[in-house]
Amino acid sequence: QGREVMVEGIIRGQPSSLVRIGTLRMGSLVCRRLEVPVLPRAMLHVDGYLGLDVLDRHRVIFDFRARTLTVAEPRGFFSSLWTGRDEAVVRTLGPYGRLRASDCLVNGVRASAFIDSGAEVSVSNPALYAALERRAAAQTLVLGREGLYGVTGGSVLGSVINVDDIKVDELGLTYTNLVVAALQVFDEWGLSRQPALLFGMDCLRRFRRVTIDYGRKELRFEIAKAQRPPSKRLRVW
C-alpha cells in the first residue's frame, strides 16, 4: 500500500493508489523497488503497462515483421554512428523519456512530434490543424470522425484529416491520416497552443522495424524494402 496519486492520461486523470513491487523481471531486464499505480482491468484490458520508470534509458525495438518487442541496453557511441542503407535516424530532445522531435514539418508547418506506442492512431492538436488551414488559406477537408479512448477512462471525438507530407529530419511520410483532438496530454506537456502531433501505431506499422532509444535519445525507422530514393530522405507510402 502507498500514497494516493492522480494518474494523468491522454484524456483525463484517474485517482489511484500506489503499490510497491519488489522485483519486476522481463527477460534479462530486472527492475527493483518500483512504486506503481493500480488501475481497473476494465480500463487497461491487460494485466499492466510498462512505463518510462522501467523503459527509460533503455532501447525498445518493435519488429513488425517478426512480431517481436525487444527491450535492450542503449546503443554504444560508435555503433550509434552506423546507419543502415534502408534506415532513417531521427534525433530527439526531452527529459525523462519524453522524446520530442523538434525538426518536424507537416505540410510545411513546423511542429513538435512525439511517438506514442500505446496509441492506435496518430493525433494532431488543434493548434497544428489551425496552422495548416492558415498555410493553405482554405479549410482542410475532414474525412470523418474518430473516437479516442484513454486507459484512465474518458473519450473524445476527433476529426480525421489527411496531410500530404510529413518530414522529420531525414524521414518522410506521405498521405498520412491524423485525428485532430484537444487531448489533455498536450496541456500536460505545455503544447496546447503550439503545433504538435503524436505518431501512433498506424504510422509505426508502415515500417519493418522501429527503435526507440531512450538512452541515446534517438529514433530509428527501417523500411520494409532496402530501396533508397536518390535523395537522402526516405519516402514511405
CSV table of C-alpha atoms in Angstrom, one decimal:
chain,number,residue,atom,x,y,z
A,1,GLN,CA,0.0,0.0,0.0
A,2,GLY,CA,1.2,3.5,-0.8
A,3,ARG,CA,0.0,7.1,-1.1
A,4,GLU,CA,-2.9,8.3,-3.3
A,5,VAL,CA,-1.9,9.8,-6.7
A,6,MET,CA,-3.6,11.1,-9.8
A,7,VAL,CA,-2.7,9.2,-13.0
A,8,GLU,CA,-2.8,11.6,-15.9
A,9,GLY,CA,-4.0,10.0,-19.2
A,10,ILE,CA,-4.3,11.4,-22.7
A,11,ILE,CA,-7.9,12.4,-22.0
A,12,ARG,CA,-8.4,12.7,-18.2
A,13,GLY,CA,-6.9,12.0,-14.8
A,14,GLN,CA,-7.8,9.0,-12.7
A,15,PRO,CA,-7.3,8.7,-8.9
A,16,SER,CA,-5.2,5.7,-7.9
A,17,SER,CA,-3.3,4.1,-5.0
A,18,LEU,CA,0.4,3.2,-5.4
A,19,VAL,CA,1.6,-0.3,-4.6
A,20,ARG,CA,5.2,-1.4,-4.1
A,21,ILE,CA,6.8,-4.1,-6.3
A,22,GLY,CA,10.0,-5.7,-5.0
A,23,THR,CA,11.1,-7.1,-8.4
A,24,LEU,CA,9.9,-6.9,-12.0
A,25,ARG,CA,11.6,-9.1,-14.4
A,26,MET,CA,11.2,-9.3,-18.2
A,27,GLY,CA,13.9,-11.5,-19.9
A,28,SER,CA,17.2,-10.0,-18.8
A,29,LEU,CA,15.6,-6.7,-17.7
A,30,VAL,CA,15.3,-6.5,-13.9
A,31,CYS,CA,13.8,-3.6,-12.1
A,32,ARG,CA,13.7,-3.4,-8.3
A,33,ARG,CA,11.8,-1.4,-5.7
A,34,LEU,CA,9.1,0.1,-8.0
A,35,GLU,CA,6.1,2.1,-6.9
A,36,VAL,CA,3.2,1.8,-9.5
A,37,PRO,CA,-0.4,2.9,-9.6
A,38,VAL,CA,-3.2,0.5,-9.8
A,39,LEU,CA,-6.0,0.9,-12.4
A,40,PRO,CA,-9.0,-1.3,-13.0
A,41,ARG,CA,-8.5,-4.1,-15.6
A,42,ALA,CA,-11.7,-2.8,-17.3
A,43,MET,CA,-9.6,0.3,-18.3
A,44,LEU,CA,-6.3,-1.5,-19.1
A,45,HIS,CA,-7.7,-4.6,-20.8
A,46,VAL,CA,-4.3,-6.3,-19.8
A,47,ASP,CA,-2.5,-7.0,-16.6
A,48,GLY,CA,-0.4,-3.9,-16.8
A,49,TYR,CA,1.7,-1.5,-18.9
A,50,LEU,CA,5.4,-0.9,-18.8
A,51,GLY,CA,6.1,2.8,-18.3
A,52,LEU,CA,9.1,5.1,-18.5
A,53,ASP,CA,10.0,4.1,-15.0
A,54,VAL,CA,11.1,0.8,-16.5
A,55,LEU,CA,11.9,1.7,-20.1
A,56,ASP,CA,13.8,5.0,-19.7
A,57,ARG,CA,17.5,4.7,-20.5
A,58,HIS,CA,16.8,1.5,-22.5
A,59,ARG,CA,16.3,0.7,-26.2
A,60,VAL,CA,12.8,-0.5,-27.3
A,61,ILE,CA,12.7,-2.3,-30.6
A,62,PHE,CA,9.4,-3.0,-32.4
A,63,ASP,CA,10.0,-5.6,-35.2
A,64,PHE,CA,6.7,-5.7,-37.0
A,65,ARG,CA,7.8,-8.4,-39.5
A,66,ALA,CA,8.9,-10.8,-36.7
A,67,ARG,CA,6.1,-9.6,-34.4
A,68,THR,CA,8.5,-9.2,-31.5
A,69,LEU,CA,9.2,-6.4,-29.0
A,70,THR,CA,12.7,-6.2,-27.5
A,71,VAL,CA,14.0,-4.2,-24.6
A,72,ALA,CA,17.8,-3.8,-24.6
A,73,GLU,CA,20.6,-1.6,-23.4
A,74,PRO,CA,21.1,1.6,-25.4
A,75,ARG,CA,23.5,1.6,-28.4
A,76,GLY,CA,27.1,2.4,-27.7
A,77,PHE,CA,28.7,5.6,-29.1
A,78,PHE,CA,30.4,4.0,-32.1
A,79,SER,CA,27.5,1.7,-33.0
A,80,SER,CA,25.1,4.6,-32.9
A,81,LEU,CA,27.2,6.3,-35.7
A,82,TRP,CA,26.3,3.5,-38.1
A,83,THR,CA,23.1,3.8,-40.2
A,84,GLY,CA,21.8,1.1,-42.4
A,85,ARG,CA,21.1,1.9,-46.1
A,86,ASP,CA,17.3,1.4,-45.5
A,87,GLU,CA,17.2,3.2,-42.2
A,88,ALA,CA,16.4,6.7,-41.1
A,89,VAL,CA,17.6,8.2,-37.8
A,90,VAL,CA,15.8,11.0,-36.0
A,91,ARG,CA,17.5,12.8,-33.2
A,92,THR,CA,15.2,13.9,-30.3
A,93,LEU,CA,15.2,16.1,-27.2
A,94,GLY,CA,13.3,15.9,-23.9
A,95,PRO,CA,13.8,14.7,-20.3
A,96,TYR,CA,12.5,11.6,-18.6
A,97,GLY,CA,11.9,9.6,-21.8
A,98,ARG,CA,9.6,12.2,-23.3
A,99,LEU,CA,11.4,12.2,-26.6
A,100,ARG,CA,10.4,15.1,-28.9
A,101,ALA,CA,11.5,15.6,-32.5
A,102,SER,CA,11.6,19.4,-33.0
A,103,ASP,CA,12.7,19.3,-36.6
A,104,CYS,CA,9.3,18.2,-37.9
A,105,LEU,CA,7.4,19.8,-40.8
A,106,VAL,CA,3.7,18.9,-41.5
A,107,ASN,CA,2.8,20.3,-45.0
A,108,GLY,CA,5.4,22.9,-44.3
A,109,VAL,CA,4.2,23.8,-40.8
A,110,ARG,CA,6.8,23.3,-38.1
A,111,ALA,CA,5.5,21.1,-35.2
A,112,SER,CA,6.7,19.1,-32.2
A,113,ALA,CA,6.4,15.4,-32.8
A,114,PHE,CA,6.2,12.6,-30.2
A,115,ILE,CA,5.9,8.8,-30.6
A,116,ASP,CA,3.0,7.2,-28.6
A,117,SER,CA,3.4,3.4,-29.0
A,118,GLY,CA,0.2,3.0,-26.9
A,119,ALA,CA,-2.0,4.9,-29.4
A,120,GLU,CA,-3.6,3.1,-32.4
A,121,VAL,CA,-3.9,6.3,-34.4
A,122,SER,CA,-1.8,9.4,-34.9
A,123,VAL,CA,-3.2,12.6,-33.4
A,124,SER,CA,-2.8,16.3,-34.2
A,125,ASN,CA,-3.6,19.1,-31.7
A,126,PRO,CA,-6.0,21.9,-32.7
A,127,ALA,CA,-3.1,24.3,-32.9
A,128,LEU,CA,-1.5,22.3,-35.7
A,129,TYR,CA,-4.8,22.0,-37.5
A,130,ALA,CA,-5.3,25.8,-37.4
A,131,ALA,CA,-1.8,26.4,-38.7
A,132,LEU,CA,-2.4,24.0,-41.6
A,133,GLU,CA,-5.6,25.9,-42.5
A,134,ARG,CA,-3.8,29.2,-42.4
A,135,ARG,CA,-1.0,28.0,-44.6
A,136,ALA,CA,-3.4,26.5,-47.1
A,137,ALA,CA,-5.6,29.6,-46.9
A,138,ALA,CA,-8.6,27.2,-47.1
A,139,GLN,CA,-10.5,24.8,-44.9
A,140,THR,CA,-8.8,21.4,-44.6
A,141,LEU,CA,-11.1,18.6,-45.7
A,142,VAL,CA,-12.5,16.5,-42.8
A,143,LEU,CA,-12.7,12.8,-43.9
A,144,GLY,CA,-14.7,11.6,-40.9
A,145,ARG,CA,-14.8,11.3,-37.1
A,146,GLU,CA,-12.8,9.0,-34.9
A,147,GLY,CA,-13.3,8.2,-31.2
A,148,LEU,CA,-10.3,8.2,-28.9
A,149,TYR,CA,-10.2,6.4,-25.6
A,150,GLY,CA,-7.6,6.6,-22.8
A,151,VAL,CA,-6.5,3.9,-20.3
A,152,THR,CA,-7.5,6.3,-17.5
A,153,GLY,CA,-11.0,6.5,-18.9
A,154,GLY,CA,-12.9,9.1,-20.9
A,155,SER,CA,-13.3,9.5,-24.6
A,156,VAL,CA,-13.2,12.3,-27.1
A,157,LEU,CA,-14.4,12.5,-30.7
A,158,GLY,CA,-11.8,13.9,-33.2
A,159,SER,CA,-11.9,14.9,-36.8
A,160,VAL,CA,-9.9,12.9,-39.3
A,161,ILE,CA,-7.8,14.8,-41.8
A,162,ASN,CA,-5.1,13.8,-44.3
A,163,VAL,CA,-1.8,15.6,-44.7
A,164,ASP,CA,0.3,15.2,-47.9
A,165,ASP,CA,3.8,15.4,-46.4
A,166,ILE,CA,5.4,15.0,-43.0
A,167,LYS,CA,9.2,15.5,-42.7
A,168,VAL,CA,11.1,14.6,-39.6
A,169,ASP,CA,14.9,15.0,-40.1
A,170,GLU,CA,15.7,12.6,-42.9
A,171,LEU,CA,12.4,10.7,-42.6
A,172,GLY,CA,9.5,11.5,-44.9
A,173,LEU,CA,5.9,10.2,-44.7
A,174,THR,CA,3.3,10.9,-47.4
A,175,TYR,CA,-0.5,10.8,-47.3
A,176,THR,CA,-0.9,10.4,-43.5
A,177,ASN,CA,-4.2,10.5,-41.6
A,178,LEU,CA,-4.3,12.5,-38.4
A,179,VAL,CA,-7.1,12.7,-35.8
A,180,VAL,CA,-7.5,16.3,-34.6
A,181,ALA,CA,-8.3,16.3,-30.9
A,182,ALA,CA,-7.7,18.6,-27.9
A,183,LEU,CA,-6.1,15.9,-25.7
A,184,GLN,CA,-5.2,16.6,-22.1
A,185,VAL,CA,-1.7,15.3,-22.7
A,186,PHE,CA,-1.0,18.3,-24.9
A,187,ASP,CA,-1.9,20.6,-22.0
A,188,GLU,CA,0.3,18.5,-19.6
A,189,TRP,CA,3.3,19.0,-22.0
A,190,GLY,CA,2.6,22.7,-22.4
A,191,LEU,CA,1.9,22.3,-26.1
A,192,SER,CA,-1.8,23.2,-26.3
A,193,ARG,CA,-1.1,26.4,-28.1
A,194,GLN,CA,1.8,25.2,-30.3
A,195,PRO,CA,1.5,22.8,-33.3
A,196,ALA,CA,2.2,19.3,-32.1
A,197,LEU,CA,1.3,15.7,-33.1
A,198,LEU,CA,1.6,12.2,-31.7
A,199,PHE,CA,2.7,9.4,-34.0
A,200,GLY,CA,0.7,6.3,-33.2
A,201,MET,CA,0.9,2.7,-34.3
A,202,ASP,CA,-0.8,3.3,-37.6
A,203,CYS,CA,2.4,5.2,-38.6
A,204,LEU,CA,4.8,2.9,-37.0
A,205,ARG,CA,3.4,-0.2,-38.7
A,206,ARG,CA,4.4,1.3,-42.1
A,207,PHE,CA,8.0,0.3,-41.2
A,208,ARG,CA,9.7,-3.1,-40.9
A,209,ARG,CA,11.3,-2.1,-37.6
A,210,VAL,CA,11.1,1.0,-35.3
A,211,THR,CA,13.6,1.5,-32.5
A,212,ILE,CA,13.2,4.0,-29.7
A,213,ASP,CA,16.5,4.5,-27.9
A,214,TYR,CA,15.7,6.4,-24.7
A,215,GLY,CA,19.4,6.2,-23.6
A,216,ARG,CA,20.8,7.9,-26.8
A,217,LYS,CA,17.6,10.0,-27.4
A,218,GLU,CA,17.1,8.8,-31.0
A,219,LEU,CA,14.6,7.1,-33.2
A,220,ARG,CA,15.4,4.6,-36.0
A,221,PHE,CA,13.0,3.7,-38.7
A,222,GLU,CA,13.7,0.8,-41.1
A,223,ILE,CA,11.6,0.5,-44.2
A,224,ALA,CA,10.4,-2.9,-45.4
A,225,LYS,CA,12.4,-2.9,-48.6
A,226,ALA,CA,16.0,-1.8,-48.9
A,227,GLN,CA,15.3,0.7,-51.7
A,228,ARG,CA,16.5,4.2,-51.1
A,229,PRO,CA,15.5,7.0,-53.5
A,230,PRO,CA,18.2,9.3,-54.9
A,231,SER,CA,17.8,11.8,-52.2
A,232,LYS,CA,18.7,11.2,-48.5
A,233,ARG,CA,15.1,11.4,-47.5
A,234,LEU,CA,13.2,8.1,-47.1
A,235,ARG,CA,9.7,8.2,-48.5
A,236,VAL,CA,7.0,5.9,-47.2
A,237,TRP,CA,3.7,5.2,-48.8
